[in-house]
Short mmCIF file of C-alpha atoms in Angstrom, two decimals:
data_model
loop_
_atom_site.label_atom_id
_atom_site.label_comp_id
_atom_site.label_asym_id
_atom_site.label_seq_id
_atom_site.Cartn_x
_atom_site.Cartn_y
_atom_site.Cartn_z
CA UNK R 983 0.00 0.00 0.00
CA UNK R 984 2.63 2.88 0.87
CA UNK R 985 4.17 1.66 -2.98
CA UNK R 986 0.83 2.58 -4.45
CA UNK R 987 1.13 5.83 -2.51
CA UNK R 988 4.57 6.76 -3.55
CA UNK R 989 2.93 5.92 -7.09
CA UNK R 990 -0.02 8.28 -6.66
CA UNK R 991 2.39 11.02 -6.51
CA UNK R 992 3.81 10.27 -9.80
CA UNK R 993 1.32 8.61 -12.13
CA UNK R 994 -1.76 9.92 -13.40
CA UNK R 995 -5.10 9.32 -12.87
CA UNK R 996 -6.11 7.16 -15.60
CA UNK R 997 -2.80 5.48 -15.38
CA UNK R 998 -3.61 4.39 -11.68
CA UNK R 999 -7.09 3.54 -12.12
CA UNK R 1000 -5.62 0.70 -14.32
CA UNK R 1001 -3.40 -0.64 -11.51
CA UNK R 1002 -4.74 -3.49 -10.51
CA UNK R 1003 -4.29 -4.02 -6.60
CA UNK R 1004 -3.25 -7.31 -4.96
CA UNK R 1005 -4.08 -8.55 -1.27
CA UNK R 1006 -2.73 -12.11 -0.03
CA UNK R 1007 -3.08 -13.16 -3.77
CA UNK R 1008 -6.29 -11.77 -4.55
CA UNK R 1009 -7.36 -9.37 -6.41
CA UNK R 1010 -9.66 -7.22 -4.19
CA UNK R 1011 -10.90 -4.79 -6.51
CA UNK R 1012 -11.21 -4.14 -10.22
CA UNK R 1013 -9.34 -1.22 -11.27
CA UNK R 1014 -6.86 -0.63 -8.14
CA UNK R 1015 -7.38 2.71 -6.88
CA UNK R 1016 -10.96 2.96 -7.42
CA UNK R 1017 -11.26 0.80 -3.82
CA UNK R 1018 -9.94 3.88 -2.16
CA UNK R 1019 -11.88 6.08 -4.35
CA UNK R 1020 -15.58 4.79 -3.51
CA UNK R 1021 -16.03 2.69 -6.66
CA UNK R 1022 -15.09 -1.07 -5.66
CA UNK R 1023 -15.53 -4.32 -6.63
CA UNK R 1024 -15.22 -5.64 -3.36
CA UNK R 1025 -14.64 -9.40 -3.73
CA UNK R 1026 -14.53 -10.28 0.47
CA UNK R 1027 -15.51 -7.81 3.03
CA UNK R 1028 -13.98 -9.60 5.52
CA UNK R 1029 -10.78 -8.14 4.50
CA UNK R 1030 -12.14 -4.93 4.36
CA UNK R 1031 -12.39 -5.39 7.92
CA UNK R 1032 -9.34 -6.68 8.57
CA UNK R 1033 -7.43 -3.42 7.21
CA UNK R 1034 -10.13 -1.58 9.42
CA UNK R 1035 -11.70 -0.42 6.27
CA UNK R 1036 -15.66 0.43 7.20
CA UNK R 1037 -18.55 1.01 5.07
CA UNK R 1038 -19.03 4.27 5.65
CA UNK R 1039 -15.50 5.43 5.03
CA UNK R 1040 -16.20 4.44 1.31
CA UNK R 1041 -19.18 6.29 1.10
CA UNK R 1042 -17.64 9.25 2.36
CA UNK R 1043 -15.48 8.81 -0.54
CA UNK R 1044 -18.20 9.04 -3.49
CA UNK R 1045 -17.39 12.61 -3.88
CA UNK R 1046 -13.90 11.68 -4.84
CA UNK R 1047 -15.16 8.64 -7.38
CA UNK R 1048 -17.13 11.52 -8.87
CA UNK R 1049 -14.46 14.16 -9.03
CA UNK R 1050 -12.69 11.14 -11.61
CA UNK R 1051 -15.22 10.50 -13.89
CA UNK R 1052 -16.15 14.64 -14.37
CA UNK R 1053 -12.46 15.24 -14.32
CA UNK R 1054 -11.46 12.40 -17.57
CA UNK R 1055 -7.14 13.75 -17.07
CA UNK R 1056 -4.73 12.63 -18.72
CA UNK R 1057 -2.12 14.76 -16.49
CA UNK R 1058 -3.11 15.70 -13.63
CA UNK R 1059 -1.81 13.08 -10.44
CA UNK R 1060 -3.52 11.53 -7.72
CA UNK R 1061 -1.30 13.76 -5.63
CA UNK R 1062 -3.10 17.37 -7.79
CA UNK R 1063 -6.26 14.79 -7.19
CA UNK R 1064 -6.20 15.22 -3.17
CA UNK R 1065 -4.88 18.37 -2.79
CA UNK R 1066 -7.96 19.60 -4.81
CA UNK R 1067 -10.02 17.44 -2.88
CA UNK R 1068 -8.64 18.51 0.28
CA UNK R 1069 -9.46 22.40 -0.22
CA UNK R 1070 -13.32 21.26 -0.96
CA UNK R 1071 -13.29 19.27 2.00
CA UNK R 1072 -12.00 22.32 4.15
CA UNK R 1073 -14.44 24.58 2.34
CA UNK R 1074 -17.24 22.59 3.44
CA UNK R 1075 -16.03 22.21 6.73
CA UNK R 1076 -16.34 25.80 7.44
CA UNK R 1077 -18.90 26.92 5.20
CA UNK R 1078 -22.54 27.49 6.55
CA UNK R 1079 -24.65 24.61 4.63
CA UNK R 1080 -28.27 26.61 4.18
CA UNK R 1081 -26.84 30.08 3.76
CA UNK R 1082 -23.06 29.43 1.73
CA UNK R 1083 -21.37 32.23 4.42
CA UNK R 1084 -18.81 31.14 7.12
CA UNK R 1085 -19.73 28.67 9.89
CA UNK R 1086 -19.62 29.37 13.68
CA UNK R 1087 -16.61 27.04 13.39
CA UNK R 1088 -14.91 29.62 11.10
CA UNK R 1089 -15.73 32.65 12.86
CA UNK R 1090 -14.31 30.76 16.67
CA UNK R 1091 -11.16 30.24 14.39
CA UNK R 1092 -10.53 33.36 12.82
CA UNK R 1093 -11.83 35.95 15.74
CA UNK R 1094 -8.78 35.05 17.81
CA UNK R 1095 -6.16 35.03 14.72
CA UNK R 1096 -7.79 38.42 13.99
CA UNK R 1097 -7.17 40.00 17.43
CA UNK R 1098 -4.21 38.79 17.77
CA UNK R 1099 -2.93 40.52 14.78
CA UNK R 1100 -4.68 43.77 15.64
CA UNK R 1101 -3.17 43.76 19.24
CA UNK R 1102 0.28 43.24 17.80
CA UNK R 1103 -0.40 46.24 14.60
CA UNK R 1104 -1.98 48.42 17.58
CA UNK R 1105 -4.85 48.90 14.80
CA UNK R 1106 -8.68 48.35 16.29
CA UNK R 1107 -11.21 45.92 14.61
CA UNK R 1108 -15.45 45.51 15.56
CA UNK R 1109 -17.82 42.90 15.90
CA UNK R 1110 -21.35 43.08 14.94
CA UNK R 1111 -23.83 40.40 16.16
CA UNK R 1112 -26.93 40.42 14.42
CA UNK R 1113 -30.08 38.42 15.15
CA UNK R 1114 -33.45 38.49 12.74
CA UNK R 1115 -36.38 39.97 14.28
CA UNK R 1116 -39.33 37.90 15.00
CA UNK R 1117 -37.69 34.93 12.76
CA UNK R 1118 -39.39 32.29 14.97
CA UNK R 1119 -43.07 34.19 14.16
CA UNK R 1120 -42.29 34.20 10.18
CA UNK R 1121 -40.54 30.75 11.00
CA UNK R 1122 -43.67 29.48 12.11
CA UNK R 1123 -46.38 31.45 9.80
CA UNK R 1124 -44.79 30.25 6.78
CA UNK R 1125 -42.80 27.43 7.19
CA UNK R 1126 -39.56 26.19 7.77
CA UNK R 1127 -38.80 26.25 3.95
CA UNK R 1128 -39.80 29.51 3.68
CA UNK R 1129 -37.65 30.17 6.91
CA UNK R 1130 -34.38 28.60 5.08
CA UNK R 1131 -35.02 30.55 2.23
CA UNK R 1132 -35.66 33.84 4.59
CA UNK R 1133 -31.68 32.97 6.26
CA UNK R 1134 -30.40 32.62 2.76
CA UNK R 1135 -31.74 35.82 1.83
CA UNK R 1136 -30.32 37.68 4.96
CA UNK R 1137 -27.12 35.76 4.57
CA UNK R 1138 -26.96 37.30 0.65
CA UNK R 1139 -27.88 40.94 2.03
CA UNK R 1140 -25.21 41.05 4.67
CA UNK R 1141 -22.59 39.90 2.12
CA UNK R 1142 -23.76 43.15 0.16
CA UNK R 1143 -24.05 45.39 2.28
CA UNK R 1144 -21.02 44.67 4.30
CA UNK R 1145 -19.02 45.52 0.99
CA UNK R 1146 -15.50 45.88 2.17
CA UNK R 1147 -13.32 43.05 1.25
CA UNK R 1148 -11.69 42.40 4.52
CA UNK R 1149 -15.24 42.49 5.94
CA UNK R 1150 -16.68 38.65 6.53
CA UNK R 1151 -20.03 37.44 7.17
CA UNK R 1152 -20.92 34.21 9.32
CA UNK R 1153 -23.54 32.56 10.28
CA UNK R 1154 -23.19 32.53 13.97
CA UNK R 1155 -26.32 30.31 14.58
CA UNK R 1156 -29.89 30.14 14.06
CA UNK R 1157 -31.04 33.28 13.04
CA UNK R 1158 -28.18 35.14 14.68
CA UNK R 1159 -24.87 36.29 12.09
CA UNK R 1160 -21.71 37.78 12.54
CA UNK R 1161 -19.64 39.99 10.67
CA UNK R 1162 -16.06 40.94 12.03
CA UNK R 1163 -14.79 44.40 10.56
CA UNK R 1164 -11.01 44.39 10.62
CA UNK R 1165 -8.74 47.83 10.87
CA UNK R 1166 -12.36 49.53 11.97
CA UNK R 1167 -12.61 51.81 15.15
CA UNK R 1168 -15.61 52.90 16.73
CA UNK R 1169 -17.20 55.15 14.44
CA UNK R 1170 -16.43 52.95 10.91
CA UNK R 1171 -18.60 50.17 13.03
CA UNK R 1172 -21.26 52.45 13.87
CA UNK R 1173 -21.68 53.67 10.03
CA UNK R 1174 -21.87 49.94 9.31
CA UNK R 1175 -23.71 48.80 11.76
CA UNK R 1176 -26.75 51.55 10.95
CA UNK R 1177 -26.04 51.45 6.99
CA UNK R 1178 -26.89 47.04 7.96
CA UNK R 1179 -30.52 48.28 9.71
CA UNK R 1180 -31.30 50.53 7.24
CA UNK R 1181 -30.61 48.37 4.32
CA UNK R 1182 -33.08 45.78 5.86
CA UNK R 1183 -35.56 47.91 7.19
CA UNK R 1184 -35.73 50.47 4.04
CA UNK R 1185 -36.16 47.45 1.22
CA UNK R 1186 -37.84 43.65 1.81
CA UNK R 1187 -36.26 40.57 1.01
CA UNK R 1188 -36.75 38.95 -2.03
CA UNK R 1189 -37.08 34.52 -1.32
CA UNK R 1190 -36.27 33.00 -4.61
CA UNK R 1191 -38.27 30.51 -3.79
CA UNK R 1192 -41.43 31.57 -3.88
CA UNK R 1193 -40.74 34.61 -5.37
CA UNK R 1194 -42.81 36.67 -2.42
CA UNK R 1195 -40.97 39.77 -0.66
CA UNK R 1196 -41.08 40.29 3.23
CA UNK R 1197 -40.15 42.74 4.96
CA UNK R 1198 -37.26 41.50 7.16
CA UNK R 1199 -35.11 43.65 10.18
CA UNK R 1200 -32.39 42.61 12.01
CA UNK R 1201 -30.78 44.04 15.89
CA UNK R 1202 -27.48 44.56 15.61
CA UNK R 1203 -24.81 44.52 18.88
CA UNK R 1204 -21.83 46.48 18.35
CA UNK R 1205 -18.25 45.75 20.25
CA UNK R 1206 -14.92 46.89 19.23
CA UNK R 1207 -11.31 46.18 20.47
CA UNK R 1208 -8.91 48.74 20.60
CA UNK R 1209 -5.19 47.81 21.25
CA UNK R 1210 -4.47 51.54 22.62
CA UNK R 1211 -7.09 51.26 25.44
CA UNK R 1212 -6.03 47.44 25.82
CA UNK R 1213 -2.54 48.82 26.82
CA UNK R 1214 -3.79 51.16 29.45
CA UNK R 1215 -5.51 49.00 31.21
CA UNK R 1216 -3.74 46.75 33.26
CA UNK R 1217 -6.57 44.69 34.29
CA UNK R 1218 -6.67 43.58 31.06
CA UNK R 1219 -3.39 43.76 29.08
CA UNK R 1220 -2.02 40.46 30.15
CA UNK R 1221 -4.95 38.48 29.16
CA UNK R 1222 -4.50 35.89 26.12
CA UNK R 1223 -6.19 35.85 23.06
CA UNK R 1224 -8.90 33.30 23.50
CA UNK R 1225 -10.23 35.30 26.61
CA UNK R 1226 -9.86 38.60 24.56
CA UNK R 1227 -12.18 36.89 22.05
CA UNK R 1228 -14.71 35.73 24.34
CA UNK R 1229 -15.21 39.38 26.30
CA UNK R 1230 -15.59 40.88 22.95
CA UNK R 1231 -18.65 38.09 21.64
CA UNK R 1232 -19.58 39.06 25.36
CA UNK R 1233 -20.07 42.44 25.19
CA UNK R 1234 -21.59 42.21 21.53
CA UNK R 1235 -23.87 39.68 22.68
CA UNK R 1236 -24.84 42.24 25.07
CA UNK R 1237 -24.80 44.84 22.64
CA UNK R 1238 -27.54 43.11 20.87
CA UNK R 1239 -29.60 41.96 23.66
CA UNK R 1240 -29.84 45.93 24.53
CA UNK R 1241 -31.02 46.66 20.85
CA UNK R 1242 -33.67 43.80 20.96
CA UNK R 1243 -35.19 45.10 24.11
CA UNK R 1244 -34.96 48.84 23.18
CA UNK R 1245 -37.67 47.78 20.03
CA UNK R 1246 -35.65 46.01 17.74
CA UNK R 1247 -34.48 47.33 14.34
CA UNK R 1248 -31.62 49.17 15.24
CA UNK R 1249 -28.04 48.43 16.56
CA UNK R 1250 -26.50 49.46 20.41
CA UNK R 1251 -22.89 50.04 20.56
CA UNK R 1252 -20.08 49.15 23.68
CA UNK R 1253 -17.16 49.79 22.61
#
């Protein structure tokens, strides 16, 4: 087996496909690599088992049998093969399923690289947290396909109207969303955070899928970290990066819950 990896590296595709692979005398599958690829001809799944091989492990490997037959190379290696194959993988590991924006699993793994970099450049960065109003009444009015299609549409507006290209959009859960503003004080977050109300509040969401329009707000919580103020404080300047992340999401979080309670449709700010 690590011979038929040192080949992968080397041969191509199609060459490797027609590399017949031997176990105790047998030949397990037709086609050699196409066992690891999702396509076999298993001949005795005992021996599956024996190389600890399971079911499922070749299902999740359909994408890959796929990627093969759309692909038809002539020169590109099983080594080009899984490094392609890896990036999709890590896409969809961190890419929000219903709405296509970053996951929560994302945002917990950038927010700390992010601060980090801003506390060493002394430059200040924001948080918004945003939650859709009365999403469990619309939720529940017009069903959860409609709902899915109402996230979607939010997810699609936030990507607009947050229009820097540093600027990222997450979905943080349910019908909450983040977007982290990097090299933004206190009053860039504010402009964004009341140019993200207005744009929902001023113009109602087209859902694709019925092709209806609502009328859709969002609450927004505002936090920022400054570096300068971080240094000044000494109650805080020796504190690492994970609990600098969480006391920002903290004070965003209450941030929002402020804006909610004050009537919704509009953003509070504690910076």
């Amino acid at each position: 087996l690590n011979g038929l990896h040192q080949l992968g590296a080397k041969l191509t595709v199609l060459q490797l496909l027609n590399l017949p692979l031997q176990l105790k005398g047998q030949v397990l599958v037709d086609g050699g690599l196409a066992f690891f690829l999702g396509t076999p001809v298993v001949h005795n799944l005992d021996q599956l088992n024996s190389l600890g091989i399971r079911l499922s492990d070749l299902a999740r490997h359909d994408a890959l049998a796929d990627s093969l037959v759309m692909l038809q190379t002539k020169d590109m290696t099983i080594a080009d093969l899984v490094q392609r194959r890896t990036q999709d993988l890590k896409q969809l590991a961190t890419q929000d399923a219903l709405t296509g924006v970053g996951n929560r699993l994302l945002f917990n793994g950038e927010l700390p690289v992010d601060l980090d970099e801003h506390r060493q450049s002394g430059q200040p960065m924001a948080l918004l947290l945003l939650d859709v109003d009365h999403f469990k009444r619309f939720n529940d009015g017009h069903g959860h396909l409609a709902g899915d299609a109402c996230l979607r549409a939010v997810a699609q507006r936030l990507d607009e109207l947050a229009g820097r290209g540093g600027d990222r959009v997450y979905r943080y859960g349910g019908e909450e969303f983040a977007i982290l503003l990097p090299q933004t004080g206190v009053q860039g977050a504010q402009l964004l955070a009341e140019r993200v109300v207005q744009g929902f509040a001023s113009s109602p969401l087209h859902l694709e899928e019925s092709g209806q329009h609502h009328l859709i707000t969002v609450s927004v919580g505002l936090a920022c970290f400054d570096p300068t103020a971080l240094q000044r404080d000494r109650s805080t300047a020796d504190q690492d990066i994970n609990q600098l992340a969480t006391n920002l999401i903290a004070r965003a979080d209450e941030a929002l819950y402020q804006a909610k309670h004050a009537g919704r449709s509009r953003f509070v700010s504690l910076v």
